[in-house]
Coordinates of C-alpha atoms in Angstrom, one line a residue:
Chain A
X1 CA -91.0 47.4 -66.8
X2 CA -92.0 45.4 -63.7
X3 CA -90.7 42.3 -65.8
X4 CA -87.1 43.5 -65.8
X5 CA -87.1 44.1 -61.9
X6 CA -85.3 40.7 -61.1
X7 CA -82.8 41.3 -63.8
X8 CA -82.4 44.8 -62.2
X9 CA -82.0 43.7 -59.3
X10 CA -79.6 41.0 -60.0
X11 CA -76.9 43.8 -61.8
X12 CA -77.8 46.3 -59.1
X13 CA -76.9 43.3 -56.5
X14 CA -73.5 42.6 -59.2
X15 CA -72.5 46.0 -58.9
X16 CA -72.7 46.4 -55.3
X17 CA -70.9 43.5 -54.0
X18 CA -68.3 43.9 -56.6
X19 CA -67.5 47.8 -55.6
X20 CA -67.9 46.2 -51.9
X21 CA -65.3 43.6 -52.2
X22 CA -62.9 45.9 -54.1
X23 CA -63.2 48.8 -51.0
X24 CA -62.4 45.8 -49.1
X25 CA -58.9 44.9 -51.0
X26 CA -57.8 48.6 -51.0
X27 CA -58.6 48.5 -47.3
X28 CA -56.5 45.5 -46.9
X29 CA -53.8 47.1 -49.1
X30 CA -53.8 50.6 -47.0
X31 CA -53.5 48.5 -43.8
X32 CA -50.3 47.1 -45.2
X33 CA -48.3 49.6 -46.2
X34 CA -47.7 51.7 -42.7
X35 CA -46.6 48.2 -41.5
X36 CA -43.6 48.2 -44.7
X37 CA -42.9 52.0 -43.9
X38 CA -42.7 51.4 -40.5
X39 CA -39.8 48.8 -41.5
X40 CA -38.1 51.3 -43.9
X41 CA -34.6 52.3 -43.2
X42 CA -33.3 55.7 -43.9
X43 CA -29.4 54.6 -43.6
X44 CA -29.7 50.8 -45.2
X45 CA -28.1 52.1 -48.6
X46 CA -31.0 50.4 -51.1
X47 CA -27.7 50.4 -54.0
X48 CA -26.1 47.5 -51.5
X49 CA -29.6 45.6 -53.0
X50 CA -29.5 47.5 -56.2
X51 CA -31.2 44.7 -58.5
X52 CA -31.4 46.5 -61.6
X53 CA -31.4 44.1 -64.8
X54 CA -30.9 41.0 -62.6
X55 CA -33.9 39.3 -63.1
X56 CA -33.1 37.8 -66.1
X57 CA -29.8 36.4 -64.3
X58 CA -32.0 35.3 -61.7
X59 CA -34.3 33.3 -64.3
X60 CA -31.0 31.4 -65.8
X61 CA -29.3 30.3 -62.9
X62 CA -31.8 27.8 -63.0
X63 CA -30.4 26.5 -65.7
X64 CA -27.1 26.5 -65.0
X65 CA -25.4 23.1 -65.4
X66 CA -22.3 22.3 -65.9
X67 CA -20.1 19.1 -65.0
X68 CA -17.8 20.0 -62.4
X69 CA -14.3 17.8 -62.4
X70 CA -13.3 17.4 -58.6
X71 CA -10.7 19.7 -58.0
X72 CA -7.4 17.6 -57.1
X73 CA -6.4 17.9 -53.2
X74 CA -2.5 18.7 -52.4
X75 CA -1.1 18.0 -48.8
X76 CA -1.1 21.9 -47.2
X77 CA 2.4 23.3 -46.5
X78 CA 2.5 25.6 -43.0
X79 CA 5.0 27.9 -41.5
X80 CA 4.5 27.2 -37.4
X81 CA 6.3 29.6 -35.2
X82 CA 7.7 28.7 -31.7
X83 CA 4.5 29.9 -28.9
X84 CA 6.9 32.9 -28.0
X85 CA 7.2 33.9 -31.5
X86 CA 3.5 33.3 -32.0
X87 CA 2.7 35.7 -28.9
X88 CA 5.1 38.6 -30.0
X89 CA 3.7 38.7 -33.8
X90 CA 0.1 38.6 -32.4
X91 CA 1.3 41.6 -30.3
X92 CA 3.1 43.3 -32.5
X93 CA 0.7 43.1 -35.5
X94 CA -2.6 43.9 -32.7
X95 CA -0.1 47.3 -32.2
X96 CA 0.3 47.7 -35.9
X97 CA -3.7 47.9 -36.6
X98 CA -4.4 50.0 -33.7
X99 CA -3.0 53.0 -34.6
X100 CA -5.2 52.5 -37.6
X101 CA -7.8 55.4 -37.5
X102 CA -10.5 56.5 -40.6
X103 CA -8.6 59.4 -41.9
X104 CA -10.7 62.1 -43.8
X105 CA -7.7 64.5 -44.6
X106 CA -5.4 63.0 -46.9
X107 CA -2.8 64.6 -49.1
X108 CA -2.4 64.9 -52.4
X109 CA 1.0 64.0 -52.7
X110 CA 1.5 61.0 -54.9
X111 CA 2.0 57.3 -53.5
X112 CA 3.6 54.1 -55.3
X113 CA 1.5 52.4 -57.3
X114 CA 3.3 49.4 -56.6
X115 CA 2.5 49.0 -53.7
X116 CA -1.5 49.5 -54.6
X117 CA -1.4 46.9 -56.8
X118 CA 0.1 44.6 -53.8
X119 CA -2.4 45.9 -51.6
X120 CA -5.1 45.2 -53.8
X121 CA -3.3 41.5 -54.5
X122 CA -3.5 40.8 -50.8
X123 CA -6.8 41.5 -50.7
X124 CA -7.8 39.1 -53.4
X125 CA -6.6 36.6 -51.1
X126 CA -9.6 36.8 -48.6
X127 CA -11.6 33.3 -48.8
X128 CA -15.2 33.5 -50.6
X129 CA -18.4 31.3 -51.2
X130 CA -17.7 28.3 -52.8
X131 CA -14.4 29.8 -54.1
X132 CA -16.1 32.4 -56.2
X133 CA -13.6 35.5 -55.9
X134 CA -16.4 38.1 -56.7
X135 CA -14.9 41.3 -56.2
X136 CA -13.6 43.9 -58.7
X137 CA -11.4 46.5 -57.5
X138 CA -11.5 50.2 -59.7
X139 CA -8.8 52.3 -58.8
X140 CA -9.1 55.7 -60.3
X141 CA -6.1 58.0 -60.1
X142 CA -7.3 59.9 -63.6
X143 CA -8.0 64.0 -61.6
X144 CA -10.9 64.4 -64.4
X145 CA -12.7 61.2 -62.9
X146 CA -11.8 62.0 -59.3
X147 CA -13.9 64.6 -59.7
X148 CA -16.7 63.7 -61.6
X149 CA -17.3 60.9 -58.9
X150 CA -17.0 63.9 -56.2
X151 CA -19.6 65.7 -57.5
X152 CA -22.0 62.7 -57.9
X153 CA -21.1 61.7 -54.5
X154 CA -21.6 65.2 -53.3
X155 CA -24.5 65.1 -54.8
X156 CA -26.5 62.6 -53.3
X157 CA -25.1 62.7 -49.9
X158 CA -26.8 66.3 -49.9
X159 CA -29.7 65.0 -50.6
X160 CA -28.9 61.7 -47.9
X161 CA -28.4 64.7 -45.1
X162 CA -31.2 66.7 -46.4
X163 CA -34.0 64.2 -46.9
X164 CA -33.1 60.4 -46.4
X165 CA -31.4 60.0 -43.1
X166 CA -33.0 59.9 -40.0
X167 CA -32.3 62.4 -37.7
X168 CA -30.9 60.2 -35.3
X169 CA -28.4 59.3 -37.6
X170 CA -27.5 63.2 -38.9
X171 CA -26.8 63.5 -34.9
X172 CA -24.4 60.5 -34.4
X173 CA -22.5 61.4 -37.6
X174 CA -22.3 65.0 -36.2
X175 CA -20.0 63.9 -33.4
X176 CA -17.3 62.5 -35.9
X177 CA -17.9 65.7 -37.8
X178 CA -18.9 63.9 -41.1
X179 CA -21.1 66.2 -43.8
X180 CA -21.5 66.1 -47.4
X181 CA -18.6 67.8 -48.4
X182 CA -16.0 65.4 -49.6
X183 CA -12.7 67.4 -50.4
X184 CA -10.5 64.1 -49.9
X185 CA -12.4 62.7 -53.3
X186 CA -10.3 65.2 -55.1
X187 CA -7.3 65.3 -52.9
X188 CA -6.7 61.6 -52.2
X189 CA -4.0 60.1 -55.2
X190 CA -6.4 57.5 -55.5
X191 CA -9.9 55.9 -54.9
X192 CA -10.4 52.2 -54.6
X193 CA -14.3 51.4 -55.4
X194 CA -14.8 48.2 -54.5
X195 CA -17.2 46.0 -56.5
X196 CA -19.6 43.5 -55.3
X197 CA -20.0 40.9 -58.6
X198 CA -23.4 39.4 -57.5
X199 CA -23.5 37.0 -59.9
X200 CA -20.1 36.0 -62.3
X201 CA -19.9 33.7 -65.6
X202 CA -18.3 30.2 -66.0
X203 CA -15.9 29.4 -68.5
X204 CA -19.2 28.3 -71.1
X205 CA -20.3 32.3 -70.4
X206 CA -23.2 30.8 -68.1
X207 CA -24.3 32.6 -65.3
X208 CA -22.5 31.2 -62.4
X209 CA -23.8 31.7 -58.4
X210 CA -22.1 33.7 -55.7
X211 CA -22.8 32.7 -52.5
X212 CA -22.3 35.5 -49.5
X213 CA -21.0 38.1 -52.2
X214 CA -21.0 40.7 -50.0
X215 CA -19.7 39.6 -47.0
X216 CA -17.0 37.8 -49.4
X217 CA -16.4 41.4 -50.3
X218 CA -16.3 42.9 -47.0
X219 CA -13.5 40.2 -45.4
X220 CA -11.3 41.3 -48.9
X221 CA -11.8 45.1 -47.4
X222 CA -10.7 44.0 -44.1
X223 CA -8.1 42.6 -45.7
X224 CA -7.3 45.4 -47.8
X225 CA -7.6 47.7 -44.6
X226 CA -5.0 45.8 -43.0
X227 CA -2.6 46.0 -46.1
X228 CA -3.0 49.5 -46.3
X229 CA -2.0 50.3 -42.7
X230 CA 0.8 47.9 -42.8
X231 CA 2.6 50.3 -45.5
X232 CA 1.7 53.3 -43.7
X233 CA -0.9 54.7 -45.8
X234 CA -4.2 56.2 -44.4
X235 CA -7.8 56.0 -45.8
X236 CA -11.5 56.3 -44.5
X237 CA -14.4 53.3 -45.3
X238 CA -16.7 54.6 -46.6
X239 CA -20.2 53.5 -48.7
X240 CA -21.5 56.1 -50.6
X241 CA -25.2 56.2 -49.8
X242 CA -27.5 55.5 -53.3
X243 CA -24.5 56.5 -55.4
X244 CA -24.0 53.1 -56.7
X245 CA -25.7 52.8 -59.8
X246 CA -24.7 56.4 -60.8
X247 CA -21.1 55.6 -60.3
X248 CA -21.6 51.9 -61.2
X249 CA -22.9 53.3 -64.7
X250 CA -20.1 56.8 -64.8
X251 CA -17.3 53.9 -64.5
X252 CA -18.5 51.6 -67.1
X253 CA -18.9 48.7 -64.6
X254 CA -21.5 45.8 -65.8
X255 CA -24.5 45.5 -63.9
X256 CA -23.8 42.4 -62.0
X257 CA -21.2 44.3 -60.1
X258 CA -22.7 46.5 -57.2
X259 CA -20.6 48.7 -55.3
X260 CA -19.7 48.2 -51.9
X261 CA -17.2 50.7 -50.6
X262 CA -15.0 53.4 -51.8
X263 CA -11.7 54.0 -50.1
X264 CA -9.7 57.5 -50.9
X265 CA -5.9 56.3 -50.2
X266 CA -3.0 58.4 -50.0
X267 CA -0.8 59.9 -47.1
X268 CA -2.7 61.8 -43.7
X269 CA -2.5 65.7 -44.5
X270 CA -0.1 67.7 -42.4
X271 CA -3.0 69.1 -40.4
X272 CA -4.9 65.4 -40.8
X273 CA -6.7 65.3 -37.0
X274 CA -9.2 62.4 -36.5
X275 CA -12.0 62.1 -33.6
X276 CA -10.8 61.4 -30.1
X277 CA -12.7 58.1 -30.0
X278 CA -11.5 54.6 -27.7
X279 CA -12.1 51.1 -28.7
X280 CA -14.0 49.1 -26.6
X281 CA -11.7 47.2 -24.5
X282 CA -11.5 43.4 -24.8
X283 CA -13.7 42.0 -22.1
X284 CA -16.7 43.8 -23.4
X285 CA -16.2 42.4 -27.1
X286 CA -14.7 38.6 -26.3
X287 CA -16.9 36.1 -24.2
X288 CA -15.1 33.1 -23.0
X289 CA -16.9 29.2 -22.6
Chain B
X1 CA -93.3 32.1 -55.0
X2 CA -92.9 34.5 -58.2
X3 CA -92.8 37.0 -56.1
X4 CA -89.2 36.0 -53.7
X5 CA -87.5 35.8 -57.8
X6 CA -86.0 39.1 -57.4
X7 CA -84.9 38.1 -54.2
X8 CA -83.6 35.1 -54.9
X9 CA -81.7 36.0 -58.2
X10 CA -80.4 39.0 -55.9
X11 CA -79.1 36.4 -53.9
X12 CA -77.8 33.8 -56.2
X13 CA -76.2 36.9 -57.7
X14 CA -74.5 37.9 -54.6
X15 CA -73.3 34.3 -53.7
X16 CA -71.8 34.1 -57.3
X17 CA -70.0 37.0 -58.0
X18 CA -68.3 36.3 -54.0
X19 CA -67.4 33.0 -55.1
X20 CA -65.9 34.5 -58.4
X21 CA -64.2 37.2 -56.6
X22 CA -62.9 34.9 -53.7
X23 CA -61.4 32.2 -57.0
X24 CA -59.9 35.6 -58.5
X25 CA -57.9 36.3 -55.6
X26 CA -57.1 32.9 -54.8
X27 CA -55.6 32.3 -58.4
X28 CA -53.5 35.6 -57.7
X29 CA -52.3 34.0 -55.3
X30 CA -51.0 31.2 -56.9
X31 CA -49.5 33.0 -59.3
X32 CA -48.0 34.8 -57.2
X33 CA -45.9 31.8 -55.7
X34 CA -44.3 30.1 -57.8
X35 CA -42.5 33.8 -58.7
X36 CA -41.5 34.4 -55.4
X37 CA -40.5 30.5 -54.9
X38 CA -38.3 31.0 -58.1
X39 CA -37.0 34.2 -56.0
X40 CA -36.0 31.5 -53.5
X41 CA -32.2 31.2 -52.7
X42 CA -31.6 27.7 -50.8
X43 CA -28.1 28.9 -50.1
X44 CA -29.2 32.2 -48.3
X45 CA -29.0 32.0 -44.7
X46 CA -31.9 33.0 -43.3
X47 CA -30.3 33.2 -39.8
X48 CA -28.2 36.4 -41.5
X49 CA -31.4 38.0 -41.4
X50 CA -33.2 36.1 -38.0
X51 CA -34.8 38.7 -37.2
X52 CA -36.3 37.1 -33.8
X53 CA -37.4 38.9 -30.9
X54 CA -36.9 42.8 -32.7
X55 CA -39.9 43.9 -33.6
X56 CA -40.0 46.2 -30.1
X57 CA -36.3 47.2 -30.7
X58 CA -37.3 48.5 -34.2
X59 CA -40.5 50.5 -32.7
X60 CA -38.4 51.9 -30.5
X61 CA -35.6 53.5 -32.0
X62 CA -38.1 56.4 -33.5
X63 CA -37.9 57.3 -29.4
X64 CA -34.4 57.4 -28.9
X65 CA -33.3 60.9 -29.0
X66 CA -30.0 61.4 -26.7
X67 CA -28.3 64.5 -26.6
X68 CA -24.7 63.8 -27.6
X69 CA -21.3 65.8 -27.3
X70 CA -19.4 66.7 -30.1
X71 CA -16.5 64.3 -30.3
X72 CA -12.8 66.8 -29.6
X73 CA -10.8 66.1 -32.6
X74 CA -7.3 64.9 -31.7
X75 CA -4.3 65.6 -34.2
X76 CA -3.2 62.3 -36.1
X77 CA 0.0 61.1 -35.4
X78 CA 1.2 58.8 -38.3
X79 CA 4.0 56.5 -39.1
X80 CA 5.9 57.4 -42.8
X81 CA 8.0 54.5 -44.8
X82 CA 10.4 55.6 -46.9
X83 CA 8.8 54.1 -50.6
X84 CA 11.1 51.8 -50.6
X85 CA 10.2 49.9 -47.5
X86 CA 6.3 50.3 -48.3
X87 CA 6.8 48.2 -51.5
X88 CA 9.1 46.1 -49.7
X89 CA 6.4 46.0 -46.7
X90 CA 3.4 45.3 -49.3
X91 CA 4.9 42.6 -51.1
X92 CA 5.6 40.9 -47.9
X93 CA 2.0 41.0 -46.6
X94 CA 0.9 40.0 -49.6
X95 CA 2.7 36.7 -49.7
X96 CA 2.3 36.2 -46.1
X97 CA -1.3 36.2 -46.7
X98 CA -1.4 34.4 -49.8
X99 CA -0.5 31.4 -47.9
X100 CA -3.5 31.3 -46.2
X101 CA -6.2 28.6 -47.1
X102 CA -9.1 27.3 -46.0
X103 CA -7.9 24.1 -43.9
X104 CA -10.3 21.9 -42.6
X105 CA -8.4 19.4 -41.2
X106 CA -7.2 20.9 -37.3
X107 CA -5.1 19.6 -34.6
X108 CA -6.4 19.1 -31.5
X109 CA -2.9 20.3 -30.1
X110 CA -3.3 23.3 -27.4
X111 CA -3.0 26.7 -28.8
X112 CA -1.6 29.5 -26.5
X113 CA -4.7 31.5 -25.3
X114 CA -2.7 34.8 -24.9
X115 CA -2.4 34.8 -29.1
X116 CA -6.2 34.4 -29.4
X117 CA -6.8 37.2 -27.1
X118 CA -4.2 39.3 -29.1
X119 CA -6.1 38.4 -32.8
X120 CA -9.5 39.3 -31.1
X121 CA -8.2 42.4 -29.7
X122 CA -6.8 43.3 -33.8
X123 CA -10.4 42.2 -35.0
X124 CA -12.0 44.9 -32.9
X125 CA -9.5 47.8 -34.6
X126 CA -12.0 47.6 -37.8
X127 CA -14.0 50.5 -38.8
X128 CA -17.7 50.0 -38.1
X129 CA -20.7 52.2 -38.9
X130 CA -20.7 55.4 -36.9
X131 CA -18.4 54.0 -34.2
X132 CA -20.8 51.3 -33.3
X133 CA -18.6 48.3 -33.1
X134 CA -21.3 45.7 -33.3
X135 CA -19.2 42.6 -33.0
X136 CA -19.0 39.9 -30.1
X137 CA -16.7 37.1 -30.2
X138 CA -17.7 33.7 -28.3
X139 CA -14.4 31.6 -27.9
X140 CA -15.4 27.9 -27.0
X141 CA -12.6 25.8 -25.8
X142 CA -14.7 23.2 -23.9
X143 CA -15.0 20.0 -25.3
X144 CA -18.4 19.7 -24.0
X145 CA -19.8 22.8 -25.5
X146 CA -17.6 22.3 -28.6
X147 CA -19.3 19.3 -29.5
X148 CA -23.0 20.1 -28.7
X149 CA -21.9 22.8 -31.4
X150 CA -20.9 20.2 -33.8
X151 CA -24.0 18.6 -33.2
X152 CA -26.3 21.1 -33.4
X153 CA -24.8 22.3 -37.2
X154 CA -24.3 18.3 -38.3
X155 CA -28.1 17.9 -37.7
X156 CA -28.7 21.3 -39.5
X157 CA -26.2 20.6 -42.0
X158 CA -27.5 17.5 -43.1
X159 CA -31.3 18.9 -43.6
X160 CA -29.0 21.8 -45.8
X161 CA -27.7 19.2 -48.1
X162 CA -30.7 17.2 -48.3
X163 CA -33.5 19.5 -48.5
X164 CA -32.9 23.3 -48.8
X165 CA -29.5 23.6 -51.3
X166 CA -29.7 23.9 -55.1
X167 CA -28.3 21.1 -56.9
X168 CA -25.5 23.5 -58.0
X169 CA -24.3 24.1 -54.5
X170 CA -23.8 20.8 -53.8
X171 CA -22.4 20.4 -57.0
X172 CA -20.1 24.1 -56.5
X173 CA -19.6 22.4 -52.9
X174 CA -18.5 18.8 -53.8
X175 CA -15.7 19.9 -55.9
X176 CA -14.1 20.9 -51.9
X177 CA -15.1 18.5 -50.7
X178 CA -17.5 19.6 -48.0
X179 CA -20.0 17.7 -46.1
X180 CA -22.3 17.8 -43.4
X181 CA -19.3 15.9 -41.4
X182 CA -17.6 19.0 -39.6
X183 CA -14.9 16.8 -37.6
X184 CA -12.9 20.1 -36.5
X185 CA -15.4 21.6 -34.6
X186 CA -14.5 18.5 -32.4
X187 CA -10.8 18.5 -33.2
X188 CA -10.2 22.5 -32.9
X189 CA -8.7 23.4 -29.7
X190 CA -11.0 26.5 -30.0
X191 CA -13.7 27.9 -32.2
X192 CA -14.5 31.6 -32.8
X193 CA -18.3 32.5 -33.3
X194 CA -18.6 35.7 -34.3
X195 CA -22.2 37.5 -33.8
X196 CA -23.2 40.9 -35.9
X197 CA -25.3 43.2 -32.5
X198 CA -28.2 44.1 -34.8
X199 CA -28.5 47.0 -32.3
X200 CA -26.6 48.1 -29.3
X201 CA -27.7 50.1 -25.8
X202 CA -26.9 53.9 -25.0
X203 CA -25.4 54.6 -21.9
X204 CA -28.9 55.1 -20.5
X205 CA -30.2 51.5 -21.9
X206 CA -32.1 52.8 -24.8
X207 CA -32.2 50.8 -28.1
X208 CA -29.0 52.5 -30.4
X209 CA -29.3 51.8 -34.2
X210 CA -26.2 49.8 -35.7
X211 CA -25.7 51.0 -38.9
X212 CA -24.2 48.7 -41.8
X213 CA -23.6 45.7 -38.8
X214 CA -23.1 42.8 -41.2
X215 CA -20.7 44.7 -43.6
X216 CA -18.8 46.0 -40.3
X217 CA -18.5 42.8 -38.7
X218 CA -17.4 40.8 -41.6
X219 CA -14.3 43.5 -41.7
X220 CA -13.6 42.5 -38.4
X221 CA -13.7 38.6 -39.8
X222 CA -11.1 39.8 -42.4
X223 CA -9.0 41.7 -39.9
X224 CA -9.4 38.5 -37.9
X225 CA -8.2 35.9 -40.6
X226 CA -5.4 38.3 -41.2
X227 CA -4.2 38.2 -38.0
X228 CA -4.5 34.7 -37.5
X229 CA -2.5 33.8 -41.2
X230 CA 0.1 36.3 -39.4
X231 CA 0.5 33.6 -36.3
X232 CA 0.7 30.7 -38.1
X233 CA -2.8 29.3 -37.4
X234 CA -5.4 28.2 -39.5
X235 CA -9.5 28.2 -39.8
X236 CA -11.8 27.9 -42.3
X237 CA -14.2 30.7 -42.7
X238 CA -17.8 28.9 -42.4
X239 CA -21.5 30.4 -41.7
X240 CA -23.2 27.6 -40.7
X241 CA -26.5 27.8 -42.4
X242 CA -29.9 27.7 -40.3
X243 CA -28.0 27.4 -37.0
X244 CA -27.8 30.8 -35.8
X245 CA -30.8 30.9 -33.5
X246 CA -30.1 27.5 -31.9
X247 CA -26.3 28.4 -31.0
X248 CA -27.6 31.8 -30.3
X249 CA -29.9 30.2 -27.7
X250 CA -27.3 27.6 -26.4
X251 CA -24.4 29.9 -26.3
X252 CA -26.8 32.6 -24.2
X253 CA -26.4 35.1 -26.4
X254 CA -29.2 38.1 -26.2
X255 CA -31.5 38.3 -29.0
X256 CA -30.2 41.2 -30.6
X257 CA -26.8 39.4 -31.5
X258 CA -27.0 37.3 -34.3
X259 CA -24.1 34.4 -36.2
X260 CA -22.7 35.3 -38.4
X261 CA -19.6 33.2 -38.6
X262 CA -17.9 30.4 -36.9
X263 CA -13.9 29.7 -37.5
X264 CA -12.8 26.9 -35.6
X265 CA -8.8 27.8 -35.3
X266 CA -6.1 25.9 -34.5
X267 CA -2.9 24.4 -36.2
X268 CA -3.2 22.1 -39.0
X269 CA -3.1 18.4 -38.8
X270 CA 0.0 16.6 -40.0
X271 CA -1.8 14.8 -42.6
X272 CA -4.0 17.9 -43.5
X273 CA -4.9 18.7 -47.5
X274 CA -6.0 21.5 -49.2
X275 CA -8.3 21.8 -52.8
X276 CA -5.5 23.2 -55.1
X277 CA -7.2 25.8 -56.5
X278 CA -5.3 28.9 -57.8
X279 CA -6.4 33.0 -57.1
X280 CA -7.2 35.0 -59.5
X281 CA -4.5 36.9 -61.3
X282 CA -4.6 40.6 -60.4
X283 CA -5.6 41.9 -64.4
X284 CA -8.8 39.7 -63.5
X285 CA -9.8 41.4 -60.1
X286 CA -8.2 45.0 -60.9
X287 CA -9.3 47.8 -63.3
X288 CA -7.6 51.0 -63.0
X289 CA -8.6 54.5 -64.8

């Protein structure tokens, strides 16, 4: 017995430093996490960096070559105005956008779909990364469908109020009289969802880079806001918190497209009244050098 | 001497299974890198997420607790087109805008001042996150400053294209024929730079949270090309990559404002050229249900 002490020893010695070290890595581990919590954000939506089934596009874009011809340059053909005309159409249109306010009570009285599909053209005009165009627009008009992406909405924002936002947010969202019930997902003619494509396909079926998807995305929603006040119709930006996938997958969208916003569009309700908020005036959002 | 074995094979033991445990961890490691290397985007701006200086602005917005009034709701007051004139209207704005390009080729011709005012003013009618409007816009119209900004992203630009972009940007990139040679931010008579406030002040100085900043303030940017396109100037919508924190610094902005954009404006040069690419067609951007 007394010949086996060494070996004893030595496993006793194996087993001790071994349970030591690996206290020591789940030490190291506990101490990390507060740190990520502490930089967790109730009201960052996580669907705006919904990843699912990317990683696979991720792994091919690596190999992603394909001979580009340079694209052929034409000589650029400009309306210029006279300064006066300039100054009146900056004023006119500055005017025009103003009186444009997020409207949550909207009729359900039909509206041209003509002109959605122009609005929707203009906004496909917004510039993108590298020329890219990665946006899909899905208007739904079908009641049926409407509803269905109420209740999901509903939902989850009940949830959002209930459990993910911070209570600092609940309170500044309680000024502009904002809750989880949606009634102008039903009421609204139509709903725009507006589709970040995170990655797209060239002609070969390849996986094909976008660069600055979403804020590609977001300038063709300015853009779109814009158009839509310009014919006189009202709407409200909104970005349904952790709804994406659900509604990603409910409207049969592919899983490189993300959503971004919805927009419910249609006419303001008789009643429609909106907060009594100001805009900051221009000296305290424009610095001059 | 027989007698220190235990100790010493306890020992060796010890120093062994360290050395194996320290390799272990170390070889985790390396595995670990080359996954989050092939994570690595080259043409992600890290500057869109400088996150410099707000670690104590983060630690303190768990304090900020204000008591705020309830907003009084206002009733809506709303301009109606007959159908008619909305289609009429929407078709209009669209090929207004669709006229817009990217033109990097600017006069150095004056531009009235009153106009850029006017566009900057329409920028700052977008919808942002609870109300926050987390958007400042530097206009530079001296030559002086103008052209330390065209150094500063020249010397960045060139590392970009040498070092820290994919092959396939460049490639994406050379079919427009962009290079690190930014000549308008010379030629311009002014250039926007548009910073996204990570977070803003109360009216007491306490840290407010800005939610969805960079979303908001690249509405704004679309707002903003809008009305530019609308004037009969041109830009081309750039985020120079890396040089955020430098023309941060230079420009004096605070810390909690970070670029997100730069559009040198102005009108185009006699001789000026655009790629002719074509949008796509709206069955390709549009799906309606």
């Amino acid at each position: 017995m007394l010949f086996l002490t060494p070996v004893l020893v030595a496993v006793l010695c194996v087993v001790i430093v071994w349970i030591f070290k690996n206290a020591d890595r789940s030490t190291e581990r506990k101490k990390e996490e507060p740190r990520v919590r502490a930089e967790v954000h109730p009201w960052v939506d996580e669907d705006l960096k919904d990843s699912t089934d990317l990683h696979q596009a991720e792994e091919d874009t690596d190999k992603w070559q394909e001979s580009e011809e340079e694209v052929e340059h034409i000589s650029f053909s400009h309306t210029r105005y006279p300064e006066k005309e300039m100054v009146t159409r900056s004023q006119e249109f500055y005017e025009l956008l103003n009186k444009r306010r997020s409207v949550r009570f909207i009729s359900n009285e039909q509206i041209p779909m003509e002109v959605i599909d122009n609005v929707i053209k203009t906004a496909g005009t917004a510039p993108s990364g590298a020329h890219t165009e990665p946006w899909t627009f899905v208007v739904v008009k079908d009641p049926d469908v409407k509803h269905k992406i109420r209740e999901i909405i509903e939902e989850e924002e009940e949830i959002n109020y209930m459990k993910r936002m911070g209570q600092r947010w609940v309170m500044d969202l309680k000024k502009l009289r904002t809750n989880w019930i949606k009634e102008y997902l039903d009421t609204a003619p139509v709903l725009i969802l507006i589709f970040k494509q995170v990655h797209g396909f060239s002609a070969t079926g390849k996986k094909k880079v976008h660069y600055y998807n979403e804020i590609s995305v977001s300038i063709a929603c300015g853009i779109l806001l814009a158009a839509l006040q310009n014919v006189g119709l009202v709407t409200v930006t909104t970005t349904p918190l952790n709804c994406g996938p659900r509604l990603r997958v409910f409207l049969d969208r592919p899983s490189h497209e993300k959503l971004l916003m919805l927009l419910p569009v249609g006419y303001p309700s008789k009643e429609a009244t909106v907060p009594d908020l100001k805009r900051k005036p221009l000296d305290q959002i424009l610095v001059t050098v």
